[in-house]
PDB file of C-alpha atoms in Angstrom:
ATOM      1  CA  UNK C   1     119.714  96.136  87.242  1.00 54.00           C
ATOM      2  CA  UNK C   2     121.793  98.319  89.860  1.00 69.00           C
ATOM      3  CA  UNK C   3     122.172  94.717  91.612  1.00 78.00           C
ATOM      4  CA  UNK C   4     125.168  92.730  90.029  1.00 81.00           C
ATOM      5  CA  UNK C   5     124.215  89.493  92.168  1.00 86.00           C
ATOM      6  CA  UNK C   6     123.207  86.251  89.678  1.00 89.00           C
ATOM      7  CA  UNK C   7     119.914  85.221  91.087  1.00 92.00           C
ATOM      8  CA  UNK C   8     118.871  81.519  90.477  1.00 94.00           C
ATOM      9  CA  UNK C   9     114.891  82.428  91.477  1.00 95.00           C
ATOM     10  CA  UNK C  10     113.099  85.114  92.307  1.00 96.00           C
ATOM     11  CA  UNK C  11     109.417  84.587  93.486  1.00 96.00           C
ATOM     12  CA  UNK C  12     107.423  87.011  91.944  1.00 96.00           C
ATOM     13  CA  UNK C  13     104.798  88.276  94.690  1.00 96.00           C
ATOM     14  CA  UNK C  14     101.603  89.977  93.382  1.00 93.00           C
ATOM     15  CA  UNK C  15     102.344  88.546  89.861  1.00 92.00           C
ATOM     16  CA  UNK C  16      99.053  89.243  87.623  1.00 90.00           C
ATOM     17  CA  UNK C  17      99.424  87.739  84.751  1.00 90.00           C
ATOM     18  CA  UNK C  18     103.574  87.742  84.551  1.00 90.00           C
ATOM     19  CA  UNK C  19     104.580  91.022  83.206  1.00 89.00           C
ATOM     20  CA  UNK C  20     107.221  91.144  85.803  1.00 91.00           C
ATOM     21  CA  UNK C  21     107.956  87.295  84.969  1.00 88.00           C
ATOM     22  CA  UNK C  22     108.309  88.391  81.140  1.00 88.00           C
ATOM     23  CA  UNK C  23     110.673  90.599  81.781  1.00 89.00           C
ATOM     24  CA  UNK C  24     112.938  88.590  84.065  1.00 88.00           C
ATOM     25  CA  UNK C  25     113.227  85.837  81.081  1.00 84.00           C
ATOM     26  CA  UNK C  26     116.405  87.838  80.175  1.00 82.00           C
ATOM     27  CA  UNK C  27     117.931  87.769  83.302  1.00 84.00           C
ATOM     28  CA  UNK C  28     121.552  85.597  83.222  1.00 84.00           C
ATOM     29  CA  UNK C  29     121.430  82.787  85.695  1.00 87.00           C
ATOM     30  CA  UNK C  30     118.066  82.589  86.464  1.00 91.00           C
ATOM     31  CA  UNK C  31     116.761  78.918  86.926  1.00 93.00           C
ATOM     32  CA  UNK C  32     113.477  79.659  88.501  1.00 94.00           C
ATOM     33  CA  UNK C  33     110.492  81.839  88.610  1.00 94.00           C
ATOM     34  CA  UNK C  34     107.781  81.413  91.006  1.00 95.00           C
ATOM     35  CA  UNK C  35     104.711  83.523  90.272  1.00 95.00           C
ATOM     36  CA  UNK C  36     102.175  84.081  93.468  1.00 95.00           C
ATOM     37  CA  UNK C  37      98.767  86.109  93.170  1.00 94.00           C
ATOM     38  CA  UNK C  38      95.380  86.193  95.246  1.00 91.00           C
ATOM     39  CA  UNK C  39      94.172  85.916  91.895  1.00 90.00           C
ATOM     40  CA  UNK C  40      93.475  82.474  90.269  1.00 92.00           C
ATOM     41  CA  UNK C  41      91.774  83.667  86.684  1.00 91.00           C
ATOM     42  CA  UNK C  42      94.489  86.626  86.232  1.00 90.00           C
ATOM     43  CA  UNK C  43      97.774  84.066  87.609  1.00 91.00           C
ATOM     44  CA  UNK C  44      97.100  81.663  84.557  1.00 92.00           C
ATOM     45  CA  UNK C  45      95.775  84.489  82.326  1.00 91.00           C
ATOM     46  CA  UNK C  46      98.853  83.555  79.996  1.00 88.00           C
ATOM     47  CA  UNK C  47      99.498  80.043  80.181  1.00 84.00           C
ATOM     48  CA  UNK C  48     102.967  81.166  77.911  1.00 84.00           C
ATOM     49  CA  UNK C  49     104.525  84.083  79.834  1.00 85.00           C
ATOM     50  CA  UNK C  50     108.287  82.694  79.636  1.00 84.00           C
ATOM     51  CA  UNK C  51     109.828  80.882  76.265  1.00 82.00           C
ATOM     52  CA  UNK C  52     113.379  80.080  77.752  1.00 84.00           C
ATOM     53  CA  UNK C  53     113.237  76.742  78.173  1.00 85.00           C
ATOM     54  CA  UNK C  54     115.789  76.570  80.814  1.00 88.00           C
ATOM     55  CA  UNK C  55     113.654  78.975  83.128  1.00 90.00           C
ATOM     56  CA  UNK C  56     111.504  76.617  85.569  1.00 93.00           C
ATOM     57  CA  UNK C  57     108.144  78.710  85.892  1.00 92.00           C
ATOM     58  CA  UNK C  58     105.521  78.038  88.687  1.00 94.00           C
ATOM     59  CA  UNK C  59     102.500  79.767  90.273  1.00 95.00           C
ATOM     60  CA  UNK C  60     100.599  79.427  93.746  1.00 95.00           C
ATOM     61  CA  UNK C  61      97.843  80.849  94.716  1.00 95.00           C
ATOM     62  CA  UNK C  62      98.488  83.044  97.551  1.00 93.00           C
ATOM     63  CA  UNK C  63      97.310  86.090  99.170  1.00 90.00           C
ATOM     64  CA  UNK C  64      99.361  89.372  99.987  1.00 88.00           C
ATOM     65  CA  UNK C  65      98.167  89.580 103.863  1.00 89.00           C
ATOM     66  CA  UNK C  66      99.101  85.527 104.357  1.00 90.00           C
ATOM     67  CA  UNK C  67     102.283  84.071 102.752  1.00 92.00           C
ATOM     68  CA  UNK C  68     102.557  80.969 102.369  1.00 90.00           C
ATOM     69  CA  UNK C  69     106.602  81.129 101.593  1.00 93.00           C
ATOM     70  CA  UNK C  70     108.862  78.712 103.345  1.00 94.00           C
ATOM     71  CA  UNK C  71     111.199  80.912 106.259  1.00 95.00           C
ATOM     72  CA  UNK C  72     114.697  81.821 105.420  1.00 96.00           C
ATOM     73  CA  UNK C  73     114.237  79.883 101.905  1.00 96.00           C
ATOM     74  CA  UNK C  74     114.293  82.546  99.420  1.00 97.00           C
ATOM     75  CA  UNK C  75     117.055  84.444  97.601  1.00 96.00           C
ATOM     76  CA  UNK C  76     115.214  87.248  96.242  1.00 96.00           C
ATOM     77  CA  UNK C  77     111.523  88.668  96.185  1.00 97.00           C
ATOM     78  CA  UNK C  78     110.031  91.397  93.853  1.00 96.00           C
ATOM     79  CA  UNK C  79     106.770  92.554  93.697  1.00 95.00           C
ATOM     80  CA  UNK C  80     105.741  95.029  90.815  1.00 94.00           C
ATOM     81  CA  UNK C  81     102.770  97.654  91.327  1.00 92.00           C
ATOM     82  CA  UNK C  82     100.579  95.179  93.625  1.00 90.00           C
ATOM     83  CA  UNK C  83     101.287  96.515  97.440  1.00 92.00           C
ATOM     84  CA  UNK C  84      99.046  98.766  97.429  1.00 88.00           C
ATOM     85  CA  UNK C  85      96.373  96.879  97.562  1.00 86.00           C
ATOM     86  CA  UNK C  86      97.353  95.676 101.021  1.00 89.00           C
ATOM     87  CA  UNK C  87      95.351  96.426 103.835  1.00 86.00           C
ATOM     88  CA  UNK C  88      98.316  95.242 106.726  1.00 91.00           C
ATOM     89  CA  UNK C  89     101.263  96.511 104.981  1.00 92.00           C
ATOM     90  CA  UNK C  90     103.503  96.049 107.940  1.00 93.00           C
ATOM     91  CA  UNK C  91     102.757  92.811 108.658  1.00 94.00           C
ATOM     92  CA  UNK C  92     102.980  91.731 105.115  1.00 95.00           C
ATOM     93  CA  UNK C  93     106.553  93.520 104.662  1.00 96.00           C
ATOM     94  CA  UNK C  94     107.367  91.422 108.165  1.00 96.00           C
ATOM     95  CA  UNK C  95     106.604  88.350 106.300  1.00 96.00           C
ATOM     96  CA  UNK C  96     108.958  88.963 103.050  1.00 97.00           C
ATOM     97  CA  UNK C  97     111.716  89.497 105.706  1.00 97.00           C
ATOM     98  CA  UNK C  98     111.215  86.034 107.438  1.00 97.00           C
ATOM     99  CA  UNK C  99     110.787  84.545 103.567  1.00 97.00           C
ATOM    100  CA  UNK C 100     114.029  85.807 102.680  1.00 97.00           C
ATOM    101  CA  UNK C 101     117.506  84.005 103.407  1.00 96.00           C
ATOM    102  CA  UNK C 102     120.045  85.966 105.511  1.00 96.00           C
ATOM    103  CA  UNK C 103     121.395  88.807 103.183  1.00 95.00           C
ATOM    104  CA  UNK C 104     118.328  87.913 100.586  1.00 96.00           C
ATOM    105  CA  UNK C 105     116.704  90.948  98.851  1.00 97.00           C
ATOM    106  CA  UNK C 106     113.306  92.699  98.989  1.00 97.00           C
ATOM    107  CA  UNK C 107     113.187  94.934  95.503  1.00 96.00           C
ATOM    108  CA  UNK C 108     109.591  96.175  95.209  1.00 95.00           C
ATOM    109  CA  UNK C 109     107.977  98.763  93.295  1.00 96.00           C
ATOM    110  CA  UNK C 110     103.987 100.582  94.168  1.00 94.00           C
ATOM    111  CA  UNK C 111     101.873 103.243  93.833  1.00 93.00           C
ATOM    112  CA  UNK C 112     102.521 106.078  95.962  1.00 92.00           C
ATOM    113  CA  UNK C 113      99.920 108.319  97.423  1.00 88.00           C
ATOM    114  CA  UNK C 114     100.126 111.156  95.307  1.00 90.00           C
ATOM    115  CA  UNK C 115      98.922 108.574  92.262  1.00 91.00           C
ATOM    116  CA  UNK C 116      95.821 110.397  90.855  1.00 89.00           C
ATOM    117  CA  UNK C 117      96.196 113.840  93.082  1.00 89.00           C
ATOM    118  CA  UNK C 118      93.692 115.558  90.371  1.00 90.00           C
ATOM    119  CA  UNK C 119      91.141 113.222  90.436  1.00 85.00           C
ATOM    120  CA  UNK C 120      91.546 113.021  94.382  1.00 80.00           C
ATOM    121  CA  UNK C 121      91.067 116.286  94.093  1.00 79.00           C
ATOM    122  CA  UNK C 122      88.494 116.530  92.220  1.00 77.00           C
ATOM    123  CA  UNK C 123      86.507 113.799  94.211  1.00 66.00           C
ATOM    124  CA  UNK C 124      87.581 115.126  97.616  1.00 61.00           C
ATOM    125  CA  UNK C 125      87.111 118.913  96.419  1.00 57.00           C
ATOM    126  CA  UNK C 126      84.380 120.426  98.492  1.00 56.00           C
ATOM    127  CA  UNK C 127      82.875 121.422  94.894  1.00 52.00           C
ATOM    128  CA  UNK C 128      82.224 117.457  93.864  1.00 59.00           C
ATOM    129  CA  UNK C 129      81.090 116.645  96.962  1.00 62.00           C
ATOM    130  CA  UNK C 130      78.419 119.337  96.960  1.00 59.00           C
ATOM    131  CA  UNK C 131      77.407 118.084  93.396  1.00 58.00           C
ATOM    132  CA  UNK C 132      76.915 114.713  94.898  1.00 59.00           C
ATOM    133  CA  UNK C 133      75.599 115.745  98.193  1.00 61.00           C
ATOM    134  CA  UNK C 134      73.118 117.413  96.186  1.00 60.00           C
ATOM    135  CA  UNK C 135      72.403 115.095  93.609  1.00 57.00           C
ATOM    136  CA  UNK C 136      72.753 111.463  95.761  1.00 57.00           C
ATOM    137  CA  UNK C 137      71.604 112.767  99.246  1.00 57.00           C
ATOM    138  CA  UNK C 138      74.896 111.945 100.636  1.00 55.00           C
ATOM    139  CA  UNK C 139      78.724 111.818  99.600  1.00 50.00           C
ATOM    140  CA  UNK C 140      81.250 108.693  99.147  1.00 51.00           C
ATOM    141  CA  UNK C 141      84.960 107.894  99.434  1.00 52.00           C
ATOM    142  CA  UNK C 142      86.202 107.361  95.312  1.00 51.00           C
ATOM    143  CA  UNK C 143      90.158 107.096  95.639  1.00 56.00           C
ATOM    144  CA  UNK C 144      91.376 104.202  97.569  1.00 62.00           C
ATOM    145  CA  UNK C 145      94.240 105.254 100.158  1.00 67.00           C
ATOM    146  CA  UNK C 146      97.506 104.489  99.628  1.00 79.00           C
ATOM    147  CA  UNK C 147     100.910 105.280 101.272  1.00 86.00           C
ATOM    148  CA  UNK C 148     103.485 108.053 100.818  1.00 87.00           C
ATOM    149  CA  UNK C 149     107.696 107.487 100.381  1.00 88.00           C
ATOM    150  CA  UNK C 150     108.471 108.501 103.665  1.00 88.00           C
ATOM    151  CA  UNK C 151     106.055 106.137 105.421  1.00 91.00           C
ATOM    152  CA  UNK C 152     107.317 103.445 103.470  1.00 92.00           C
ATOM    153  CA  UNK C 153     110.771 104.221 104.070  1.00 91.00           C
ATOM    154  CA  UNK C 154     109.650 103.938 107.888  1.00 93.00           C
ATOM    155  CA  UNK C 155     107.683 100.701 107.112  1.00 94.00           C
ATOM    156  CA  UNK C 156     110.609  98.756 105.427  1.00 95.00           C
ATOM    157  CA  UNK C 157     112.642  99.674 108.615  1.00 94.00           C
ATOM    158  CA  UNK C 158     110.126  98.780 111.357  1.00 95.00           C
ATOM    159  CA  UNK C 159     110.127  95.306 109.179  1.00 95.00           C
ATOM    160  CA  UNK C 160     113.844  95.110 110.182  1.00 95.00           C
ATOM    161  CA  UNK C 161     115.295  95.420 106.519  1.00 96.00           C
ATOM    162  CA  UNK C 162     119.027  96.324 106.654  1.00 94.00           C
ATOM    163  CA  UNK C 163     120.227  98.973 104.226  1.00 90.00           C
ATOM    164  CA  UNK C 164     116.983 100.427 102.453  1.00 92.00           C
ATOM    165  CA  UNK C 165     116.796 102.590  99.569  1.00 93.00           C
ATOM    166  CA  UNK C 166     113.893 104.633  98.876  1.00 94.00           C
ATOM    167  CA  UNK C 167     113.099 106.458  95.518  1.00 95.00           C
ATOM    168  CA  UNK C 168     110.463 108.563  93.739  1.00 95.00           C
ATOM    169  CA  UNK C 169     109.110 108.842  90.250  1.00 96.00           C
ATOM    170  CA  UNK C 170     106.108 110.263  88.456  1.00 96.00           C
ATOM    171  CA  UNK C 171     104.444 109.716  84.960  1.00 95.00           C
ATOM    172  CA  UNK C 172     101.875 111.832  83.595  1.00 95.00           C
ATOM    173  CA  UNK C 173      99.398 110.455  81.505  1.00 95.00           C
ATOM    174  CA  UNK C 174      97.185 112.586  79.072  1.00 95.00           C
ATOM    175  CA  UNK C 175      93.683 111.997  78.016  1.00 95.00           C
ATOM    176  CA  UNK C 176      90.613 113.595  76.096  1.00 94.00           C
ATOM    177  CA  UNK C 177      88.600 113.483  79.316  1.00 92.00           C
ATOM    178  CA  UNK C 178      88.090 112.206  82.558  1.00 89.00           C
ATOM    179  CA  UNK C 179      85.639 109.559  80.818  1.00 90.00           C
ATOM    180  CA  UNK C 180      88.797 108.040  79.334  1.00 93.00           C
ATOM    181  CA  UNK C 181      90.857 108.263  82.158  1.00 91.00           C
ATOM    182  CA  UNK C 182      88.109 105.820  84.611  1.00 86.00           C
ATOM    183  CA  UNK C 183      87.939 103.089  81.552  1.00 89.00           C
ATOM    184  CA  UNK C 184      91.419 103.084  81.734  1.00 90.00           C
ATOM    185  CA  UNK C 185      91.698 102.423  85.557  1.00 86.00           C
ATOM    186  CA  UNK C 186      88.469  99.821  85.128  1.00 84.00           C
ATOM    187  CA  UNK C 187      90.523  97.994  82.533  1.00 83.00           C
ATOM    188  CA  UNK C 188      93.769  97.685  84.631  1.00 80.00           C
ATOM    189  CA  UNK C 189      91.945  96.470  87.355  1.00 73.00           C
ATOM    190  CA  UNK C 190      92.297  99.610  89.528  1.00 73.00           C
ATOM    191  CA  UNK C 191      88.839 100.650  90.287  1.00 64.00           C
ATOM    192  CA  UNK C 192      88.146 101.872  94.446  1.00 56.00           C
ATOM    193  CA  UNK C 193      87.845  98.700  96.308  1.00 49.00           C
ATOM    194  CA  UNK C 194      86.460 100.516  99.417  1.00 45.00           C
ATOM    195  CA  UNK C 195      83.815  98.367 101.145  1.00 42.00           C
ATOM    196  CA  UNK C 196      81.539 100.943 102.356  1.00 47.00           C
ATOM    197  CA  UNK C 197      82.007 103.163  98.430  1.00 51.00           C
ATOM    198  CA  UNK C 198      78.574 104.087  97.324  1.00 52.00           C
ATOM    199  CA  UNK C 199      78.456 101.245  94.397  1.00 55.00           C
ATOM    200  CA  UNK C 200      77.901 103.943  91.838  1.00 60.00           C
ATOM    201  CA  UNK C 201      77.421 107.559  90.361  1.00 64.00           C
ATOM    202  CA  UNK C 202      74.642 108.622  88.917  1.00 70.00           C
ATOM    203  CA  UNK C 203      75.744 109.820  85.181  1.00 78.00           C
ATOM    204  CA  UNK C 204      74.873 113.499  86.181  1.00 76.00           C
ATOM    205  CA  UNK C 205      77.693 113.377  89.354  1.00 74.00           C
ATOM    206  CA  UNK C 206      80.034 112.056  86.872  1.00 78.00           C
ATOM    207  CA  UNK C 207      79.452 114.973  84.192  1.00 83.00           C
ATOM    208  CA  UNK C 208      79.641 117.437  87.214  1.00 79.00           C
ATOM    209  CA  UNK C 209      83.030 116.049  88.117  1.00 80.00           C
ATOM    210  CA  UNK C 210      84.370 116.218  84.587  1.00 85.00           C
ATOM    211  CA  UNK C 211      83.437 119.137  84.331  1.00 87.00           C
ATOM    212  CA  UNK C 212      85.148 120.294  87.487  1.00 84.00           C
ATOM    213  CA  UNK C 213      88.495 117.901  86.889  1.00 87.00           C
ATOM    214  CA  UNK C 214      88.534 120.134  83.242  1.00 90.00           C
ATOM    215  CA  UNK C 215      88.108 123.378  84.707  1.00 89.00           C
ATOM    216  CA  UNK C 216      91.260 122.783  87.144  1.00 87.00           C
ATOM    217  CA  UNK C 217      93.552 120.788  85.197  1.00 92.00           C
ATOM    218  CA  UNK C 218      93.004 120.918  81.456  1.00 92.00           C
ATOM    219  CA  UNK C 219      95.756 121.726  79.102  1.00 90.00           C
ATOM    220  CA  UNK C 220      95.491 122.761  75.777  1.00 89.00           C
ATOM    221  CA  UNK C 221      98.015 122.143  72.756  1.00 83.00           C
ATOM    222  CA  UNK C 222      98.027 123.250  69.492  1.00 81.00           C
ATOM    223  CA  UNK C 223      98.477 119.596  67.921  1.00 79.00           C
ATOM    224  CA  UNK C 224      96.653 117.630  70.549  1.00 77.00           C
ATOM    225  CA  UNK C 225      93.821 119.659  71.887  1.00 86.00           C
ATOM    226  CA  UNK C 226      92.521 119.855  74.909  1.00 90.00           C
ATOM    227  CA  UNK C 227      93.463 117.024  77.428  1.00 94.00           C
ATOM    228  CA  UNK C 228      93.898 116.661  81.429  1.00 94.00           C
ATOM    229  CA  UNK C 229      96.499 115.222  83.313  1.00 94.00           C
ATOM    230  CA  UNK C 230      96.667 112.204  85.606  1.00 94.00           C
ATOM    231  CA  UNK C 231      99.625 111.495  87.942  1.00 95.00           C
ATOM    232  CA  UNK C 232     101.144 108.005  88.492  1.00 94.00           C
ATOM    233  CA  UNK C 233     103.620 108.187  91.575  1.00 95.00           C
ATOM    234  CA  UNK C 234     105.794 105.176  91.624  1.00 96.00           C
ATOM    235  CA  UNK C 235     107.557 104.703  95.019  1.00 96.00           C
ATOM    236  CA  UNK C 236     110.781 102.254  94.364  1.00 96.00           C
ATOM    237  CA  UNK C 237     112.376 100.454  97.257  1.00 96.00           C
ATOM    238  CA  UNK C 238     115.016  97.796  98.020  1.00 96.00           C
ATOM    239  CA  UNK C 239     115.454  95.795 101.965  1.00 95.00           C
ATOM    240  CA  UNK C 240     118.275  93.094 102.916  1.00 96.00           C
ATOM    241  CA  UNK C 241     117.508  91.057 105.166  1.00 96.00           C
ATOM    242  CA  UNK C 242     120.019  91.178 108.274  1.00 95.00           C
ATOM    243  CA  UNK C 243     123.063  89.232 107.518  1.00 91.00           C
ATOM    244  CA  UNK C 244     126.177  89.264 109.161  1.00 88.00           C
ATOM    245  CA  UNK C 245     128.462  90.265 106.416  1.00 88.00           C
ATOM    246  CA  UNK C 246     126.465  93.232 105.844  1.00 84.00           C
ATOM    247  CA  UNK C 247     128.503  96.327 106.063  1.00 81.00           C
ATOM    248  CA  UNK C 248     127.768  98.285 108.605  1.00 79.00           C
ATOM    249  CA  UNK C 249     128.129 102.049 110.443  1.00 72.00           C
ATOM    250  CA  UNK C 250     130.879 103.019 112.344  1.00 71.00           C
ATOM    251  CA  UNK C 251     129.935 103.583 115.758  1.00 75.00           C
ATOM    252  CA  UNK C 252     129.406 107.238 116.739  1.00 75.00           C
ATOM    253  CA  UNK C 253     132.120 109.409 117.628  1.00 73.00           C
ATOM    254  CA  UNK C 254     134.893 106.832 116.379  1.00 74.00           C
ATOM    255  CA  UNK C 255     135.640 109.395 113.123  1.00 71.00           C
ATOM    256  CA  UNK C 256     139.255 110.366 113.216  1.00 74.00           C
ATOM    257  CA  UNK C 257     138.741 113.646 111.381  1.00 73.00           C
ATOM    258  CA  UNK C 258     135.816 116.156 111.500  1.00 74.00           C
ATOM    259  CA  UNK C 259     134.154 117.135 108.730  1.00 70.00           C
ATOM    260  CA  UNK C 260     135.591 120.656 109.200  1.00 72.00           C
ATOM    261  CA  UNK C 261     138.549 119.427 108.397  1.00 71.00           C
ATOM    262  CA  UNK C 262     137.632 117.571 105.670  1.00 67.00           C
ATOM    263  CA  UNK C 263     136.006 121.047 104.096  1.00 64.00           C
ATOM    264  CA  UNK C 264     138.975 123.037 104.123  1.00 67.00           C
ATOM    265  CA  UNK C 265     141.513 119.699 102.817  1.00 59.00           C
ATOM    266  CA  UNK C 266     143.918 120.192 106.160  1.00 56.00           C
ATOM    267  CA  UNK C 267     142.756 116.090 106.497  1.00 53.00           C
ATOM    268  CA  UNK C 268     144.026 115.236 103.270  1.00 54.00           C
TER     269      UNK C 268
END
């Protein structure tokens, strides 16, 4: 981790089943893990997740949008691949703040919303919609939305975190189909959750939109055949909350040498 601190708990805030919580068991100094989800079946999924003995683990029931975390109490909060499922993100950022002691960390990771630009394409593309206009009588939102790095960057400063960082990443993922591709998103619990979705395609949609996704984005390799390409973005982020040993800016115009001067080495 970039973060040299020795944490003695971190609560674990969208949690699943503990992947995050898994991973943590190697972390030196930890004492305490506390595992929160709006999801009782998937929070004791693994009634196992940590061996170390010396690692207390528990797990409340809790949703996103309504924390139920003690003010100023907690050291460090993480949340892995869960906020985007969050309908009030601001307000739910706002309450990780108050969670947090002075100078405790927010380190968070989610999907960012270029995750799945094909098949938004593809189910947004005035081709698919056509198909299903033609074929349903009407057409349907299919990607849920999500946010993009510089809103969140804006969000995690509106929520008064001190000293944010905001990065980027992407991993493409390669299957035979599209077919393959929405069992893969049913099994990691990703489908749409939009209330007013049309609660399914007729099989005849779906072939026209495979058939469309393959046409724009397949890829063909000598070894592996034909396959298409779906994007994961991954926004990272890290907020403090405020704390008065915190460095902080200079005030403005308080330099003593210009940046001119600086270029050319006459400051040095």
């Amino acid at each position: 981790m970039d973060i040299k601190r020795k944490y003695r708990e971190v609560v674990d805030l969208g949690s699943g089943s503990g992947v995050l919580a898994r991973d943590l068991e190697e972390y030196e100094g930890l004492q305490n893990v506390i595992m929160t989800d709006a999801s009782e079946p998937m929070l004791w999924r693994d009634p196992s997740i940590i061996d170390n003995p010396s690692i207390k683990l528990q797990r409340i029931l809790m949703d996103e949008e309504s924390l139920n975390l003690s003010p100023n109490a907690h050291e460090c909060i993480m949340s892995c691949l869960s906020l985007h499922w969050v309908n009030d993100l601001p307000g739910t950022l706002v309450q990780i703040k108050n969670a947090l002691k002075p100078d405790g960390v927010f380190i968070g990771a989610m999907f960012g919303g270029d995750t799945l630009f094909e098949l938004r394409h593809v189910a947004f593309g005035t081709a698919f919609q056509l198909a299903e206009q033609e074929r349903q009588g009407g057409i349907s939102a299919r990607v849920s939305p999500m946010t993009d790095c510089r809103s969140m960057s804006s969000l995690i400063n509106r929520a008064g975190f001190s000293i944010p960082t905001v990065d980027i990443d992407e991993v493409t993922v390669h299957y035979p189909s599209m077919f393959e591709l929405i069992d893969d998103l049913r099994w990691m619990g990703e489908s749409n959750a939009i209330l007013n979705r049309r609660p399914f395609l007729r099989r005849d949609t779906l072939l026209a939109a495979a058939s469309i996704y393959e046409a724009l984005y397949a890829k063909t390799d000598k070894e592996k055949g034909t396959s298409i390409p779906a994007t994961f973005q991954v926004i990272y982020f890290i907020g403090w909350k405020p704390d008065a040993s915190q460095p902080k800016p200079l005030e403005r115009g308080s330099a003593e040498r210009s940046l001119k001067e600086l270029g050319t080495g006459s400051a040095l």
